[in-house]
Amino acid sequence: DAKTTQPPSMDCAEGRAANLPCNHSTISGNEYVYWYRQIHSQGPQYIIHGLKNNETNEMASLIITEDRKSSTLILPHATLRDTAVYYCTPMKPNFGNEKLTFGTGTRLTIIP
Amino acid sequence: GAGVSQSPSNKVTEKGKDVELRCDPISGHTALYWYRQSLGQGLEFLIYFQGNSAPDKSGLPSDRFSAERTGGSVSTLTIQRTQQEDSAVYLCASSLNTDTQYFGPGTRLTVL
């Protein structure tokens, strides 16, 4: 059973905001939503995570719906270097003993 | 600060040979994970170390795979008698007893 559903691909114009959706309708109450990305031929890179409140850091913003069944990652001013595969994954904190799993993710292409 | 480093970045070996892959986690991170990622596939958990506790080896695919972590820092993943199906990118991640994992660049293993 898929834990998350993401569109397989998206394009965004350089300089625009990229909004990447994720459905996680089976998320449990104590699971956070984590976002990672993987640029071609590199290891996954942590972006942001949240439980139920919206979060913002230097990389992105995370909007989580009130029912927590979906979320949106926002890259406010996309650059060419943001071209990557983006993964969302629910994960329950377990003092570090959590094995990450990724679905198929969204391949985001930033168009010059 | 320095991130997670892995060596070698690329390794080509012949079927049946043994290989060793090295991971240097972020200094002070107590948790260390090994994953592998085959072409177009998601992450596959291999093994997890946390401090001085016994490692969680539940993801190792066969007894040809082993890993150790010396002094709670550097880790080595060893694959004996390599097979062609072992070809993949081997990723190491570390975390500071939280659930945010930081990945290295990976080692691309090719078994001929």
mmCIF file with all atom_site columns, C-alpha atoms in Angstrom:
data_model
loop_
_atom_site.group_PDB
_atom_site.id
_atom_site.type_symbol
_atom_site.label_atom_id
_atom_site.label_alt_id
_atom_site.label_comp_id
_atom_site.label_asym_id
_atom_site.label_entity_id
_atom_site.label_seq_id
_atom_site.pdbx_PDB_ins_code
_atom_site.Cartn_x
_atom_site.Cartn_y
_atom_site.Cartn_z
_atom_site.occupancy
_atom_site.B_iso_or_equiv
_atom_site.pdbx_formal_charge
_atom_site.auth_seq_id
_atom_site.auth_comp_id
_atom_site.auth_asym_id
_atom_site.auth_atom_id
_atom_site.pdbx_PDB_model_num
ATOM 1   C CA . ASP A 1 1   ? 0.000  0.000   0.000   1.00 0.00 ? 1   ASP A CA 1
ATOM 2   C CA . ALA A 1 2   ? 1.396  3.348   -1.033  1.00 0.00 ? 2   ALA A CA 1
ATOM 3   C CA . LYS A 1 3   ? 1.933  5.661   1.901   1.00 0.00 ? 3   LYS A CA 1
ATOM 4   C CA . THR A 1 4   ? 2.069  8.768   -0.255  1.00 0.00 ? 4   THR A CA 1
ATOM 5   C CA . THR A 1 5   ? 0.876  9.941   -3.636  1.00 0.00 ? 5   THR A CA 1
ATOM 6   C CA . GLN A 1 6   ? 2.749  12.560  -5.604  1.00 0.00 ? 6   GLN A CA 1
ATOM 7   C CA . PRO A 1 7   ? 2.468  13.681  -9.230  1.00 0.00 ? 7   PRO A CA 1
ATOM 8   C CA . PRO A 1 8   ? 5.226  12.019  -11.224 1.00 0.00 ? 8   PRO A CA 1
ATOM 9   C CA . SER A 1 9   ? 6.473  15.226  -12.813 1.00 0.00 ? 9   SER A CA 1
ATOM 10  C CA . MET A 1 10  ? 6.055  18.993  -12.781 1.00 0.00 ? 10  MET A CA 1
ATOM 11  C CA . ASP A 1 11  ? 7.587  21.942  -14.566 1.00 0.00 ? 11  ASP A CA 1
ATOM 12  C CA . CYS A 1 12  ? 8.089  25.397  -13.107 1.00 0.00 ? 12  CYS A CA 1
ATOM 13  C CA . ALA A 1 13  ? 9.510  28.573  -14.629 1.00 0.00 ? 13  ALA A CA 1
ATOM 14  C CA . GLU A 1 14  ? 12.685 29.898  -13.108 1.00 0.00 ? 14  GLU A CA 1
ATOM 15  C CA . GLY A 1 15  ? 11.978 32.593  -10.526 1.00 0.00 ? 15  GLY A CA 1
ATOM 16  C CA . ARG A 1 16  ? 8.438  31.411  -9.917  1.00 0.00 ? 16  ARG A CA 1
ATOM 17  C CA . ALA A 1 17  ? 7.144  29.583  -6.871  1.00 0.00 ? 17  ALA A CA 1
ATOM 18  C CA . ALA A 1 18  ? 7.104  25.811  -7.217  1.00 0.00 ? 18  ALA A CA 1
ATOM 19  C CA . ASN A 1 19  ? 4.258  24.126  -5.355  1.00 0.00 ? 19  ASN A CA 1
ATOM 20  C CA . LEU A 1 20  ? 4.636  20.380  -4.931  1.00 0.00 ? 20  LEU A CA 1
ATOM 21  C CA . PRO A 1 21  ? 1.644  18.476  -3.550  1.00 0.00 ? 21  PRO A CA 1
ATOM 22  C CA . CYS A 1 22  ? 1.646  15.247  -1.583  1.00 0.00 ? 22  CYS A CA 1
ATOM 23  C CA . ASN A 1 23  ? -1.275 13.134  -0.418  1.00 0.00 ? 23  ASN A CA 1
ATOM 24  C CA . HIS A 1 24  ? -0.707 11.121  2.743   1.00 0.00 ? 24  HIS A CA 1
ATOM 25  C CA . SER A 1 25  ? -4.257 10.233  3.688   1.00 0.00 ? 25  SER A CA 1
ATOM 26  C CA . THR A 1 26  ? -3.239 7.304   5.922   1.00 0.00 ? 26  THR A CA 1
ATOM 27  C CA . ILE A 1 27  ? -0.841 9.325   8.042   1.00 0.00 ? 27  ILE A CA 1
ATOM 28  C CA . SER A 1 28  ? -1.124 8.536   11.733  1.00 0.00 ? 28  SER A CA 1
ATOM 29  C CA . GLY A 1 29  ? -1.405 11.104  14.490  1.00 0.00 ? 29  GLY A CA 1
ATOM 30  C CA . ASN A 1 30  ? 2.196  10.909  15.612  1.00 0.00 ? 30  ASN A CA 1
ATOM 31  C CA . GLU A 1 31  ? 3.800  10.848  12.170  1.00 0.00 ? 31  GLU A CA 1
ATOM 32  C CA . TYR A 1 32  ? 5.588  13.880  10.832  1.00 0.00 ? 32  TYR A CA 1
ATOM 33  C CA . VAL A 1 33  ? 5.706  14.751  7.152   1.00 0.00 ? 33  VAL A CA 1
ATOM 34  C CA . TYR A 1 34  ? 9.277  14.843  5.861   1.00 0.00 ? 34  TYR A CA 1
ATOM 35  C CA . TRP A 1 35  ? 10.431 16.213  2.520   1.00 0.00 ? 35  TRP A CA 1
ATOM 36  C CA . TYR A 1 36  ? 13.686 15.279  0.843   1.00 0.00 ? 36  TYR A CA 1
ATOM 37  C CA . ARG A 1 37  ? 14.990 15.893  -2.639  1.00 0.00 ? 37  ARG A CA 1
ATOM 38  C CA . GLN A 1 38  ? 17.539 14.145  -4.784  1.00 0.00 ? 38  GLN A CA 1
ATOM 39  C CA . ILE A 1 39  ? 19.463 15.981  -7.421  1.00 0.00 ? 39  ILE A CA 1
ATOM 40  C CA . HIS A 1 40  ? 20.780 13.775  -10.205 1.00 0.00 ? 40  HIS A CA 1
ATOM 41  C CA . SER A 1 41  ? 23.687 11.580  -9.079  1.00 0.00 ? 41  SER A CA 1
ATOM 42  C CA . GLN A 1 42  ? 23.667 12.952  -5.532  1.00 0.00 ? 42  GLN A CA 1
ATOM 43  C CA . GLY A 1 43  ? 22.448 11.629  -2.201  1.00 0.00 ? 43  GLY A CA 1
ATOM 44  C CA . PRO A 1 44  ? 19.038 12.684  -0.863  1.00 0.00 ? 44  PRO A CA 1
ATOM 45  C CA . GLN A 1 45  ? 18.975 16.113  0.759   1.00 0.00 ? 45  GLN A CA 1
ATOM 46  C CA . TYR A 1 46  ? 16.756 16.976  3.711   1.00 0.00 ? 46  TYR A CA 1
ATOM 47  C CA . ILE A 1 47  ? 14.474 19.952  3.057   1.00 0.00 ? 47  ILE A CA 1
ATOM 48  C CA . ILE A 1 48  ? 11.908 20.382  5.808   1.00 0.00 ? 48  ILE A CA 1
ATOM 49  C CA . HIS A 1 49  ? 9.490  18.529  8.063   1.00 0.00 ? 49  HIS A CA 1
ATOM 50  C CA . GLY A 1 50  ? 6.376  19.288  10.079  1.00 0.00 ? 50  GLY A CA 1
ATOM 51  C CA . LEU A 1 51  ? 3.648  17.764  12.213  1.00 0.00 ? 51  LEU A CA 1
ATOM 52  C CA . LYS A 1 52  ? 0.581  19.947  11.839  1.00 0.00 ? 52  LYS A CA 1
ATOM 53  C CA . ASN A 1 53  ? 1.678  23.563  11.808  1.00 0.00 ? 53  ASN A CA 1
ATOM 54  C CA . ASN A 1 54  ? 3.032  25.223  8.703   1.00 0.00 ? 54  ASN A CA 1
ATOM 55  C CA . GLU A 1 55  ? 6.805  25.410  8.692   1.00 0.00 ? 55  GLU A CA 1
ATOM 56  C CA . THR A 1 56  ? 9.349  27.599  6.944   1.00 0.00 ? 56  THR A CA 1
ATOM 57  C CA . ASN A 1 57  ? 13.110 27.451  6.701   1.00 0.00 ? 57  ASN A CA 1
ATOM 58  C CA . GLU A 1 58  ? 15.761 28.872  4.433   1.00 0.00 ? 58  GLU A CA 1
ATOM 59  C CA . MET A 1 59  ? 15.001 26.332  1.740   1.00 0.00 ? 59  MET A CA 1
ATOM 60  C CA . ALA A 1 60  ? 11.243 26.045  1.605   1.00 0.00 ? 60  ALA A CA 1
ATOM 61  C CA . SER A 1 61  ? 7.839  26.340  3.218   1.00 0.00 ? 61  SER A CA 1
ATOM 62  C CA . LEU A 1 62  ? 5.613  23.440  4.165   1.00 0.00 ? 62  LEU A CA 1
ATOM 63  C CA . ILE A 1 63  ? 1.847  23.801  4.275   1.00 0.00 ? 63  ILE A CA 1
ATOM 64  C CA . ILE A 1 64  ? -0.045 20.964  5.961   1.00 0.00 ? 64  ILE A CA 1
ATOM 65  C CA . THR A 1 65  ? -3.824 20.756  5.692   1.00 0.00 ? 65  THR A CA 1
ATOM 66  C CA . GLU A 1 66  ? -5.847 20.821  8.876   1.00 0.00 ? 66  GLU A CA 1
ATOM 67  C CA . ASP A 1 67  ? -6.828 17.159  8.512   1.00 0.00 ? 67  ASP A CA 1
ATOM 68  C CA . ARG A 1 68  ? -3.142 16.335  7.819   1.00 0.00 ? 68  ARG A CA 1
ATOM 69  C CA . LYS A 1 69  ? -4.058 14.191  4.834   1.00 0.00 ? 69  LYS A CA 1
ATOM 70  C CA . SER A 1 70  ? -2.055 16.280  2.407   1.00 0.00 ? 70  SER A CA 1
ATOM 71  C CA . SER A 1 71  ? 0.713  18.824  2.293   1.00 0.00 ? 71  SER A CA 1
ATOM 72  C CA . THR A 1 72  ? 2.393  21.185  -0.152  1.00 0.00 ? 72  THR A CA 1
ATOM 73  C CA . LEU A 1 73  ? 6.067  21.994  -0.373  1.00 0.00 ? 73  LEU A CA 1
ATOM 74  C CA . ILE A 1 74  ? 6.711  25.495  -1.647  1.00 0.00 ? 74  ILE A CA 1
ATOM 75  C CA . LEU A 1 75  ? 9.979  26.651  -3.162  1.00 0.00 ? 75  LEU A CA 1
ATOM 76  C CA . PRO A 1 76  ? 9.334  30.394  -3.248  1.00 0.00 ? 76  PRO A CA 1
ATOM 77  C CA . HIS A 1 77  ? 11.703 31.427  -6.039  1.00 0.00 ? 77  HIS A CA 1
ATOM 78  C CA . ALA A 1 78  ? 12.751 28.370  -7.986  1.00 0.00 ? 78  ALA A CA 1
ATOM 79  C CA . THR A 1 79  ? 16.213 28.277  -9.552  1.00 0.00 ? 79  THR A CA 1
ATOM 80  C CA . LEU A 1 80  ? 17.709 25.851  -12.054 1.00 0.00 ? 80  LEU A CA 1
ATOM 81  C CA . ARG A 1 81  ? 19.504 24.152  -9.163  1.00 0.00 ? 81  ARG A CA 1
ATOM 82  C CA . ASP A 1 82  ? 16.136 23.135  -7.732  1.00 0.00 ? 82  ASP A CA 1
ATOM 83  C CA . THR A 1 83  ? 15.659 20.638  -10.567 1.00 0.00 ? 83  THR A CA 1
ATOM 84  C CA . ALA A 1 84  ? 15.452 17.322  -8.723  1.00 0.00 ? 84  ALA A CA 1
ATOM 85  C CA . VAL A 1 85  ? 13.173 14.504  -7.611  1.00 0.00 ? 85  VAL A CA 1
ATOM 86  C CA . TYR A 1 86  ? 11.214 15.524  -4.531  1.00 0.00 ? 86  TYR A CA 1
ATOM 87  C CA . TYR A 1 87  ? 9.992  12.959  -2.015  1.00 0.00 ? 87  TYR A CA 1
ATOM 88  C CA . CYS A 1 88  ? 7.523  13.336  0.821   1.00 0.00 ? 88  CYS A CA 1
ATOM 89  C CA . THR A 1 89  ? 7.360  10.644  3.459   1.00 0.00 ? 89  THR A CA 1
ATOM 90  C CA . PRO A 1 90  ? 5.484  10.302  6.736   1.00 0.00 ? 90  PRO A CA 1
ATOM 91  C CA . MET A 1 91  ? 7.733  9.233   9.554   1.00 0.00 ? 91  MET A CA 1
ATOM 92  C CA . LYS A 1 92  ? 7.166  8.613   13.226  1.00 0.00 ? 92  LYS A CA 1
ATOM 93  C CA . PRO A 1 93  ? 9.909  9.913   15.472  1.00 0.00 ? 93  PRO A CA 1
ATOM 94  C CA . ASN A 1 94  ? 11.636 7.002   17.165  1.00 0.00 ? 94  ASN A CA 1
ATOM 95  C CA . PHE A 1 95  ? 14.759 8.530   18.626  1.00 0.00 ? 95  PHE A CA 1
ATOM 96  C CA . GLY A 1 96  ? 16.603 8.169   15.363  1.00 0.00 ? 96  GLY A CA 1
ATOM 97  C CA . ASN A 1 97  ? 15.677 4.567   14.627  1.00 0.00 ? 97  ASN A CA 1
ATOM 98  C CA . GLU A 1 98  ? 13.610 5.240   11.569  1.00 0.00 ? 98  GLU A CA 1
ATOM 99  C CA . LYS A 1 99  ? 14.240 3.705   8.216   1.00 0.00 ? 99  LYS A CA 1
ATOM 100 C CA . LEU A 1 100 ? 13.439 6.113   5.456   1.00 0.00 ? 100 LEU A CA 1
ATOM 101 C CA . THR A 1 101 ? 11.350 4.903   2.563   1.00 0.00 ? 101 THR A CA 1
ATOM 102 C CA . PHE A 1 102 ? 10.632 6.929   -0.521  1.00 0.00 ? 102 PHE A CA 1
ATOM 103 C CA . GLY A 1 103 ? 7.877  6.508   -3.047  1.00 0.00 ? 103 GLY A CA 1
ATOM 104 C CA . THR A 1 104 ? 8.341  7.486   -6.656  1.00 0.00 ? 104 THR A CA 1
ATOM 105 C CA . GLY A 1 105 ? 8.436  11.215  -5.891  1.00 0.00 ? 105 GLY A CA 1
ATOM 106 C CA . THR A 1 106 ? 7.889  14.189  -8.172  1.00 0.00 ? 106 THR A CA 1
ATOM 107 C CA . ARG A 1 107 ? 10.470 15.018  -10.802 1.00 0.00 ? 107 ARG A CA 1
ATOM 108 C CA . LEU A 1 108 ? 10.556 18.835  -10.785 1.00 0.00 ? 108 LEU A CA 1
ATOM 109 C CA . THR A 1 109 ? 12.099 20.543  -13.783 1.00 0.00 ? 109 THR A CA 1
ATOM 110 C CA . ILE A 1 110 ? 12.851 24.244  -13.582 1.00 0.00 ? 110 ILE A CA 1
ATOM 111 C CA . ILE A 1 111 ? 12.540 25.862  -16.986 1.00 0.00 ? 111 ILE A CA 1
ATOM 112 C CA . PRO A 1 112 ? 14.863 28.801  -17.787 1.00 0.00 ? 112 PRO A CA 1
ATOM 113 C CA . GLY B 2 1   ? 30.627 22.162  8.779   1.00 0.00 ? 1   GLY B CA 1
ATOM 114 C CA . ALA B 2 2   ? 31.596 18.985  7.013   1.00 0.00 ? 2   ALA B CA 1
ATOM 115 C CA . GLY B 2 3   ? 28.794 16.753  5.865   1.00 0.00 ? 3   GLY B CA 1
ATOM 116 C CA . VAL B 2 4   ? 28.686 12.996  5.476   1.00 0.00 ? 4   VAL B CA 1
ATOM 117 C CA . SER B 2 5   ? 31.457 11.742  3.233   1.00 0.00 ? 5   SER B CA 1
ATOM 118 C CA . GLN B 2 6   ? 31.734 8.424   1.446   1.00 0.00 ? 6   GLN B CA 1
ATOM 119 C CA . SER B 2 7   ? 34.514 6.712   -0.417  1.00 0.00 ? 7   SER B CA 1
ATOM 120 C CA . PRO B 2 8   ? 35.147 5.689   -3.055  1.00 0.00 ? 8   PRO B CA 1
ATOM 121 C CA . SER B 2 9   ? 32.687 7.670   -5.138  1.00 0.00 ? 9   SER B CA 1
ATOM 122 C CA . ASN B 2 10  ? 32.763 4.982   -7.811  1.00 0.00 ? 10  ASN B CA 1
ATOM 123 C CA . LYS B 2 11  ? 33.806 1.353   -7.635  1.00 0.00 ? 11  LYS B CA 1
ATOM 124 C CA . VAL B 2 12  ? 33.940 -1.097  -10.497 1.00 0.00 ? 12  VAL B CA 1
ATOM 125 C CA . THR B 2 13  ? 34.646 -4.682  -9.577  1.00 0.00 ? 13  THR B CA 1
ATOM 126 C CA . GLU B 2 14  ? 34.463 -8.126  -11.051 1.00 0.00 ? 14  GLU B CA 1
ATOM 127 C CA . LYS B 2 15  ? 31.867 -10.651 -10.025 1.00 0.00 ? 15  LYS B CA 1
ATOM 128 C CA . GLY B 2 16  ? 33.078 -12.690 -7.072  1.00 0.00 ? 16  GLY B CA 1
ATOM 129 C CA . LYS B 2 17  ? 35.404 -10.051 -5.643  1.00 0.00 ? 17  LYS B CA 1
ATOM 130 C CA . ASP B 2 18  ? 34.967 -8.459  -2.211  1.00 0.00 ? 18  ASP B CA 1
ATOM 131 C CA . VAL B 2 19  ? 34.451 -4.699  -1.832  1.00 0.00 ? 19  VAL B CA 1
ATOM 132 C CA . GLU B 2 20  ? 34.595 -2.287  1.092   1.00 0.00 ? 20  GLU B CA 1
ATOM 133 C CA . LEU B 2 21  ? 32.696 0.966   1.157   1.00 0.00 ? 21  LEU B CA 1
ATOM 134 C CA . ARG B 2 22  ? 33.462 3.645   3.700   1.00 0.00 ? 22  ARG B CA 1
ATOM 135 C CA . CYS B 2 23  ? 31.289 6.245   5.407   1.00 0.00 ? 23  CYS B CA 1
ATOM 136 C CA . ASP B 2 24  ? 32.402 9.162   7.573   1.00 0.00 ? 24  ASP B CA 1
ATOM 137 C CA . PRO B 2 25  ? 29.336 10.549  9.354   1.00 0.00 ? 25  PRO B CA 1
ATOM 138 C CA . ILE B 2 26  ? 28.891 14.084  10.584  1.00 0.00 ? 26  ILE B CA 1
ATOM 139 C CA . SER B 2 27  ? 30.970 14.543  13.722  1.00 0.00 ? 27  SER B CA 1
ATOM 140 C CA . GLY B 2 28  ? 28.940 13.860  16.845  1.00 0.00 ? 28  GLY B CA 1
ATOM 141 C CA . HIS B 2 29  ? 26.080 12.096  15.070  1.00 0.00 ? 29  HIS B CA 1
ATOM 142 C CA . THR B 2 30  ? 25.187 8.990   17.013  1.00 0.00 ? 30  THR B CA 1
ATOM 143 C CA . ALA B 2 31  ? 23.025 7.257   14.413  1.00 0.00 ? 31  ALA B CA 1
ATOM 144 C CA . LEU B 2 32  ? 24.340 5.916   11.107  1.00 0.00 ? 32  LEU B CA 1
ATOM 145 C CA . TYR B 2 33  ? 22.361 4.239   8.334   1.00 0.00 ? 33  TYR B CA 1
ATOM 146 C CA . TRP B 2 34  ? 23.279 2.400   5.168   1.00 0.00 ? 34  TRP B CA 1
ATOM 147 C CA . TYR B 2 35  ? 20.849 2.286   2.252   1.00 0.00 ? 35  TYR B CA 1
ATOM 148 C CA . ARG B 2 36  ? 21.119 1.297   -1.361  1.00 0.00 ? 36  ARG B CA 1
ATOM 149 C CA . GLN B 2 37  ? 19.351 2.653   -4.400  1.00 0.00 ? 37  GLN B CA 1
ATOM 150 C CA . SER B 2 38  ? 19.153 0.739   -7.631  1.00 0.00 ? 38  SER B CA 1
ATOM 151 C CA . LEU B 2 39  ? 18.579 2.501   -10.935 1.00 0.00 ? 39  LEU B CA 1
ATOM 152 C CA . GLY B 2 40  ? 15.152 4.130   -10.876 1.00 0.00 ? 40  GLY B CA 1
ATOM 153 C CA . GLN B 2 41  ? 14.270 2.531   -7.556  1.00 0.00 ? 41  GLN B CA 1
ATOM 154 C CA . GLY B 2 42  ? 13.569 3.938   -4.134  1.00 0.00 ? 42  GLY B CA 1
ATOM 155 C CA . LEU B 2 43  ? 15.684 3.625   -1.026  1.00 0.00 ? 43  LEU B CA 1
ATOM 156 C CA . GLU B 2 44  ? 16.333 0.179   0.397   1.00 0.00 ? 44  GLU B CA 1
ATOM 157 C CA . PHE B 2 45  ? 17.348 0.133   4.060   1.00 0.00 ? 45  PHE B CA 1
ATOM 158 C CA . LEU B 2 46  ? 20.326 -2.081  4.840   1.00 0.00 ? 46  LEU B CA 1
ATOM 159 C CA . ILE B 2 47  ? 21.631 -1.538  8.389   1.00 0.00 ? 47  ILE B CA 1
ATOM 160 C CA . TYR B 2 48  ? 21.422 0.961   11.259  1.00 0.00 ? 48  TYR B CA 1
ATOM 161 C CA . PHE B 2 49  ? 23.874 1.778   14.052  1.00 0.00 ? 49  PHE B CA 1
ATOM 162 C CA . GLN B 2 50  ? 22.963 3.772   17.156  1.00 0.00 ? 50  GLN B CA 1
ATOM 163 C CA . GLY B 2 51  ? 25.680 4.540   19.678  1.00 0.00 ? 51  GLY B CA 1
ATOM 164 C CA . ASN B 2 52  ? 26.956 1.393   21.367  1.00 0.00 ? 52  ASN B CA 1
ATOM 165 C CA . SER B 2 53  ? 23.779 -0.587  20.793  1.00 0.00 ? 53  SER B CA 1
ATOM 166 C CA . ALA B 2 54  ? 23.706 -3.721  18.671  1.00 0.00 ? 54  ALA B CA 1
ATOM 167 C CA . PRO B 2 55  ? 23.110 -2.743  15.040  1.00 0.00 ? 55  PRO B CA 1
ATOM 168 C CA . ASP B 2 56  ? 19.787 -3.309  13.340  1.00 0.00 ? 56  ASP B CA 1
ATOM 169 C CA . LYS B 2 57  ? 20.783 -5.619  10.485  1.00 0.00 ? 57  LYS B CA 1
ATOM 170 C CA . SER B 2 58  ? 17.259 -6.420  9.382   1.00 0.00 ? 58  SER B CA 1
ATOM 171 C CA . GLY B 2 59  ? 17.712 -4.948  5.911   1.00 0.00 ? 59  GLY B CA 1
ATOM 172 C CA . LEU B 2 60  ? 20.846 -6.792  4.850   1.00 0.00 ? 60  LEU B CA 1
ATOM 173 C CA . PRO B 2 61  ? 19.849 -8.845  1.784   1.00 0.00 ? 61  PRO B CA 1
ATOM 174 C CA . SER B 2 62  ? 22.196 -11.773 2.381   1.00 0.00 ? 62  SER B CA 1
ATOM 175 C CA . ASP B 2 63  ? 25.054 -12.971 4.572   1.00 0.00 ? 63  ASP B CA 1
ATOM 176 C CA . ARG B 2 64  ? 27.478 -11.659 1.958   1.00 0.00 ? 64  ARG B CA 1
ATOM 177 C CA . PHE B 2 65  ? 26.745 -8.201  3.354   1.00 0.00 ? 65  PHE B CA 1
ATOM 178 C CA . SER B 2 66  ? 28.201 -6.983  6.635   1.00 0.00 ? 66  SER B CA 1
ATOM 179 C CA . ALA B 2 67  ? 28.992 -3.666  8.233   1.00 0.00 ? 67  ALA B CA 1
ATOM 180 C CA . GLU B 2 68  ? 30.859 -2.369  11.213  1.00 0.00 ? 68  GLU B CA 1
ATOM 181 C CA . ARG B 2 69  ? 31.211 0.947   12.914  1.00 0.00 ? 69  ARG B CA 1
ATOM 182 C CA . THR B 2 70  ? 34.437 1.552   14.746  1.00 0.00 ? 70  THR B CA 1
ATOM 183 C CA . GLY B 2 71  ? 34.612 3.891   17.711  1.00 0.00 ? 71  GLY B CA 1
ATOM 184 C CA . GLY B 2 72  ? 31.103 5.107   17.087  1.00 0.00 ? 72  GLY B CA 1
ATOM 185 C CA . SER B 2 73  ? 32.221 7.062   14.045  1.00 0.00 ? 73  SER B CA 1
ATOM 186 C CA . VAL B 2 74  ? 33.460 5.673   10.730  1.00 0.00 ? 74  VAL B CA 1
ATOM 187 C CA . SER B 2 75  ? 31.546 2.775   9.213   1.00 0.00 ? 75  SER B CA 1
ATOM 188 C CA . THR B 2 76  ? 32.541 0.227   6.605   1.00 0.00 ? 76  THR B CA 1
ATOM 189 C CA . LEU B 2 77  ? 30.084 -1.793  4.524   1.00 0.00 ? 77  LEU B CA 1
ATOM 190 C CA . THR B 2 78  ? 31.600 -4.978  3.134   1.00 0.00 ? 78  THR B CA 1
ATOM 191 C CA . ILE B 2 79  ? 30.145 -7.044  0.333   1.00 0.00 ? 79  ILE B CA 1
ATOM 192 C CA . GLN B 2 80  ? 31.754 -10.422 -0.185  1.00 0.00 ? 80  GLN B CA 1
ATOM 193 C CA . ARG B 2 81  ? 31.682 -12.391 -3.426  1.00 0.00 ? 81  ARG B CA 1
ATOM 194 C CA . THR B 2 82  ? 29.908 -9.593  -5.258  1.00 0.00 ? 82  THR B CA 1
ATOM 195 C CA . GLN B 2 83  ? 27.152 -10.419 -7.732  1.00 0.00 ? 83  GLN B CA 1
ATOM 196 C CA . GLN B 2 84  ? 25.830 -8.352  -10.612 1.00 0.00 ? 84  GLN B CA 1
ATOM 197 C CA . GLU B 2 85  ? 22.603 -7.688  -8.721  1.00 0.00 ? 85  GLU B CA 1
ATOM 198 C CA . ASP B 2 86  ? 24.670 -5.876  -6.071  1.00 0.00 ? 86  ASP B CA 1
ATOM 199 C CA . SER B 2 87  ? 25.242 -3.054  -8.559  1.00 0.00 ? 87  SER B CA 1
ATOM 200 C CA . ALA B 2 88  ? 23.639 0.050   -7.070  1.00 0.00 ? 88  ALA B CA 1
ATOM 201 C CA . VAL B 2 89  ? 24.384 3.338   -5.363  1.00 0.00 ? 89  VAL B CA 1
ATOM 202 C CA . TYR B 2 90  ? 25.177 2.735   -1.707  1.00 0.00 ? 90  TYR B CA 1
ATOM 203 C CA . LEU B 2 91  ? 24.159 5.649   0.488   1.00 0.00 ? 91  LEU B CA 1
ATOM 204 C CA . CYS B 2 92  ? 25.156 6.435   4.041   1.00 0.00 ? 92  CYS B CA 1
ATOM 205 C CA . ALA B 2 93  ? 23.231 8.797   6.310   1.00 0.00 ? 93  ALA B CA 1
ATOM 206 C CA . SER B 2 94  ? 23.762 10.025  9.847   1.00 0.00 ? 94  SER B CA 1
ATOM 207 C CA . SER B 2 95  ? 21.576 11.750  12.395  1.00 0.00 ? 95  SER B CA 1
ATOM 208 C CA . LEU B 2 96  ? 21.929 13.260  15.852  1.00 0.00 ? 96  LEU B CA 1
ATOM 209 C CA . ASN B 2 97  ? 19.406 11.083  17.648  1.00 0.00 ? 97  ASN B CA 1
ATOM 210 C CA . THR B 2 98  ? 16.637 12.848  15.796  1.00 0.00 ? 98  THR B CA 1
ATOM 211 C CA . ASP B 2 99  ? 14.817 11.721  12.739  1.00 0.00 ? 99  ASP B CA 1
ATOM 212 C CA . THR B 2 100 ? 16.427 14.094  10.273  1.00 0.00 ? 100 THR B CA 1
ATOM 213 C CA . GLN B 2 101 ? 18.918 12.043  8.324   1.00 0.00 ? 101 GLN B CA 1
ATOM 214 C CA . TYR B 2 102 ? 21.734 13.673  6.407   1.00 0.00 ? 102 TYR B CA 1
ATOM 215 C CA . PHE B 2 103 ? 23.061 11.750  3.449   1.00 0.00 ? 103 PHE B CA 1
ATOM 216 C CA . GLY B 2 104 ? 26.443 11.400  1.858   1.00 0.00 ? 104 GLY B CA 1
ATOM 217 C CA . PRO B 2 105 ? 26.987 11.530  -1.903  1.00 0.00 ? 105 PRO B CA 1
ATOM 218 C CA . GLY B 2 106 ? 26.939 7.768   -2.233  1.00 0.00 ? 106 GLY B CA 1
ATOM 219 C CA . THR B 2 107 ? 29.211 5.142   -3.740  1.00 0.00 ? 107 THR B CA 1
ATOM 220 C CA . ARG B 2 108 ? 28.238 3.875   -7.171  1.00 0.00 ? 108 ARG B CA 1
ATOM 221 C CA . LEU B 2 109 ? 29.099 0.170   -7.282  1.00 0.00 ? 109 LEU B CA 1
ATOM 222 C CA . THR B 2 110 ? 29.246 -1.615  -10.616 1.00 0.00 ? 110 THR B CA 1
ATOM 223 C CA . VAL B 2 111 ? 29.788 -5.360  -10.654 1.00 0.00 ? 111 VAL B CA 1
ATOM 224 C CA . LEU B 2 112 ? 30.860 -6.681  -14.056 1.00 0.00 ? 112 LEU B CA 1
#
